Amino acid sequence: MIKLLVLDVDGCLTDGKIIYSSDGVESKNFNVKDGLAITSWIRLGGQVAIITGRNSNIVERRANELGIQHLFQGVKDKGTVLQELVESLGIKPYEIAAIGDDFNDYEMLHFVGRSFTPNDAPKDIQDLVDVVLSRKGGDGAVREMIDMIIEQNDQKEQFLSLWIKG
């Protein structure tokens, strides 16, 4: 059973575009469907970590907004950070699912029990992962991943009961 979701940001939670205004303010687009699935996962008792190579106040704000418990930014070695997190949480790699979209996610994706990538990831990453999603990053790929995990964990009824009364 999957207990921890590990998410990359740029190219997974977003479409990978980084937009700067003329005064240097950064912006990103997040998919509300991903957000609802993440908060539902947490309400079901699951844990979520973001491990990203960049630093961004926007990502910190989004993580706080969604209730994401573990946020690691500016990470150069995602595999090592994930291994340290797993040890601190006392869970096993087979209890982790991760989504990543590029070569800096390779070690992280290789380490986990279930690995996912959006359909616009490079071929080498698509060849590595367990599941190439039908959605692109920032276009509901994280939601698609969570829906699959909820099915595999046999939590569909619990998930629906969070939102559908009766």
Tab-separated table of C-alpha atoms in Angstrom:
chain	number	residue	atom	x	y	z
A	1	MET	CA	0.000	0.000	0.000
A	2	ILE	CA	1.301	3.443	-0.942
A	3	LYS	CA	1.680	5.770	2.053
A	4	LEU	CA	3.771	8.647	0.664
A	5	LEU	CA	3.464	10.615	-2.564
A	6	VAL	CA	6.548	12.458	-3.784
A	7	LEU	CA	5.981	15.237	-6.278
A	8	ASP	CA	8.276	17.196	-8.528
A	9	VAL	CA	7.005	20.688	-9.316
A	10	ASP	CA	8.107	22.091	-12.687
A	11	GLY	CA	6.801	19.787	-15.396
A	12	CYS	CA	4.577	17.767	-13.029
A	13	LEU	CA	2.554	20.099	-10.804
A	14	THR	CA	3.051	22.795	-13.447
A	15	ASP	CA	3.484	22.764	-17.205
A	16	GLY	CA	7.175	23.524	-16.709
A	17	LYS	CA	6.936	27.133	-17.805
A	18	ILE	CA	8.492	29.761	-15.567
A	19	ILE	CA	7.126	33.206	-16.289
A	20	TYR	CA	8.799	36.413	-15.123
A	21	SER	CA	7.135	39.812	-15.246
A	22	SER	CA	9.170	42.822	-16.335
A	23	ASP	CA	9.854	43.595	-12.664
A	24	GLY	CA	11.169	40.054	-12.035
A	25	VAL	CA	8.111	38.566	-10.331
A	26	GLU	CA	7.834	34.824	-11.013
A	27	SER	CA	4.536	33.093	-11.743
A	28	LYS	CA	3.455	29.480	-12.209
A	29	ASN	CA	0.190	27.772	-13.089
A	30	PHE	CA	-1.109	24.978	-10.860
A	31	ASN	CA	-4.013	22.693	-11.745
A	32	VAL	CA	-6.910	22.846	-9.278
A	33	LYS	CA	-7.735	19.169	-9.958
A	34	ASP	CA	-4.257	18.178	-8.786
A	35	GLY	CA	-4.831	20.259	-5.650
A	36	LEU	CA	-8.142	18.610	-4.824
A	37	ALA	CA	-6.621	15.150	-5.233
A	38	ILE	CA	-3.638	16.061	-3.045
A	39	THR	CA	-5.795	17.446	-0.232
A	40	SER	CA	-8.071	14.407	-0.480
A	41	TRP	CA	-5.058	12.083	-0.247
A	42	ILE	CA	-3.956	13.889	2.912
A	43	ARG	CA	-7.485	13.669	4.362
A	44	LEU	CA	-7.328	9.907	3.753
A	45	GLY	CA	-4.239	9.791	5.980
A	46	GLY	CA	-1.575	9.791	3.273
A	47	GLN	CA	1.558	11.881	3.324
A	48	VAL	CA	2.914	14.135	0.584
A	49	ALA	CA	6.370	15.501	-0.111
A	50	ILE	CA	7.512	17.977	-2.701
A	51	ILE	CA	11.133	17.621	-3.781
A	52	THR	CA	12.143	20.247	-6.313
A	53	GLY	CA	15.370	21.558	-7.748
A	54	ARG	CA	14.333	25.206	-7.682
A	55	ASN	CA	13.491	27.603	-4.855
A	56	SER	CA	10.204	29.450	-5.143
A	57	ASN	CA	7.975	31.337	-2.752
A	58	ILE	CA	5.069	30.318	-4.978
A	59	VAL	CA	5.778	26.628	-4.364
A	60	GLU	CA	6.003	27.222	-0.622
A	61	ARG	CA	2.666	29.013	-0.719
A	62	ARG	CA	1.024	26.222	-2.746
A	63	ALA	CA	2.426	23.522	-0.436
A	64	ASN	CA	1.082	25.356	2.621
A	65	GLU	CA	-2.275	25.921	0.947
A	66	LEU	CA	-2.620	22.187	0.234
A	67	GLY	CA	-1.321	21.024	3.623
A	68	ILE	CA	1.720	19.265	2.172
A	69	GLN	CA	3.764	18.027	5.108
A	70	HIS	CA	7.259	17.831	3.583
A	71	LEU	CA	8.749	20.509	1.319
A	72	PHE	CA	12.310	20.376	0.013
A	73	GLN	CA	13.416	23.122	-2.383
A	74	GLY	CA	16.730	23.840	-4.080
A	75	VAL	CA	17.569	20.128	-4.063
A	76	LYS	CA	20.454	18.985	-6.250
A	77	ASP	CA	20.315	15.285	-5.247
A	78	LYS	CA	16.659	14.262	-4.992
A	79	GLY	CA	17.481	10.585	-4.397
A	80	THR	CA	19.479	11.309	-1.239
A	81	VAL	CA	16.866	13.725	0.125
A	82	LEU	CA	14.162	11.116	-0.466
A	83	GLN	CA	16.195	8.376	1.226
A	84	GLU	CA	16.702	10.612	4.275
A	85	LEU	CA	12.973	11.414	4.394
A	86	VAL	CA	12.045	7.728	4.151
A	87	GLU	CA	14.385	6.872	7.025
A	88	SER	CA	12.940	9.650	9.190
A	89	LEU	CA	9.369	8.495	8.471
A	90	GLY	CA	10.136	4.811	8.983
A	91	ILE	CA	8.548	3.690	5.716
A	92	LYS	CA	9.816	1.422	2.969
A	93	PRO	CA	10.540	2.424	-0.645
A	94	TYR	CA	7.733	0.123	-1.872
A	95	GLU	CA	5.287	2.290	0.132
A	96	ILE	CA	6.172	5.361	-1.954
A	97	ALA	CA	4.917	6.637	-5.297
A	98	ALA	CA	6.674	9.470	-7.093
A	99	ILE	CA	6.146	11.601	-10.157
A	100	GLY	CA	8.991	13.263	-12.014
A	101	ASP	CA	9.571	14.439	-15.540
A	102	ASP	CA	13.269	14.820	-16.234
A	103	PHE	CA	16.790	13.581	-15.567
A	104	ASN	CA	17.148	15.303	-12.190
A	105	ASP	CA	14.278	13.037	-11.012
A	106	TYR	CA	15.964	9.822	-12.172
A	107	GLU	CA	17.364	8.607	-8.825
A	108	MET	CA	14.145	9.497	-7.011
A	109	LEU	CA	12.012	7.625	-9.567
A	110	HIS	CA	14.346	4.639	-9.496
A	111	PHE	CA	14.156	4.430	-5.661
A	112	VAL	CA	10.374	4.262	-5.164
A	113	GLY	CA	7.873	1.421	-5.374
A	114	ARG	CA	5.651	3.091	-8.014
A	115	SER	CA	6.989	5.686	-10.435
A	116	PHE	CA	5.040	7.948	-12.767
A	117	THR	CA	5.786	10.579	-15.384
A	118	PRO	CA	3.644	12.933	-17.470
A	119	ASN	CA	3.327	11.988	-21.128
A	120	ASP	CA	5.583	14.837	-22.267
A	121	ALA	CA	8.656	13.595	-20.354
A	122	PRO	CA	11.809	12.590	-22.249
A	123	LYS	CA	11.858	9.025	-23.596
A	124	ASP	CA	14.585	7.917	-21.156
A	125	ILE	CA	12.363	8.892	-18.225
A	126	GLN	CA	9.317	7.271	-19.836
A	127	ASP	CA	11.360	4.061	-20.208
A	128	LEU	CA	12.352	4.151	-16.519
A	129	VAL	CA	8.960	4.617	-14.863
A	130	ASP	CA	6.174	2.155	-14.152
A	131	VAL	CA	3.462	4.405	-15.606
A	132	VAL	CA	3.525	7.037	-18.332
A	133	LEU	CA	0.410	9.062	-17.640
A	134	SER	CA	-1.982	10.190	-20.362
A	135	ARG	CA	-1.836	13.794	-19.098
A	136	LYS	CA	0.909	16.394	-19.426
A	137	GLY	CA	2.502	18.120	-16.467
A	138	GLY	CA	0.302	20.899	-15.111
A	139	ASP	CA	-2.687	19.411	-16.921
A	140	GLY	CA	-3.930	16.992	-14.256
A	141	ALA	CA	-1.060	14.466	-14.367
A	142	VAL	CA	-0.774	14.431	-10.561
A	143	ARG	CA	-4.543	13.915	-10.283
A	144	GLU	CA	-4.332	10.996	-12.703
A	145	MET	CA	-1.522	9.455	-10.629
A	146	ILE	CA	-3.440	9.865	-7.363
A	147	ASP	CA	-6.599	8.390	-8.875
A	148	MET	CA	-4.603	5.297	-9.906
A	149	ILE	CA	-3.033	4.938	-6.469
A	150	ILE	CA	-6.380	5.313	-4.711
A	151	GLU	CA	-7.719	2.498	-6.915
A	152	GLN	CA	-4.663	0.313	-6.223
A	153	ASN	CA	-4.892	1.028	-2.467
A	154	ASP	CA	-8.602	0.066	-2.577
A	155	GLN	CA	-9.536	3.508	-1.191
A	156	LYS	CA	-12.010	4.612	-3.870
A	157	GLU	CA	-15.036	4.413	-1.578
A	158	GLN	CA	-13.228	6.381	1.148
A	159	PHE	CA	-12.111	8.974	-1.401
A	160	LEU	CA	-15.633	9.454	-2.733
A	161	SER	CA	-17.082	9.666	0.778
A	162	LEU	CA	-14.928	12.750	1.390
A	163	TRP	CA	-17.020	14.612	-1.166
A	164	ILE	CA	-20.256	12.695	-1.734
A	165	LYS	CA	-22.600	12.369	1.218
A	166	GLY	CA	-25.256	9.685	1.324
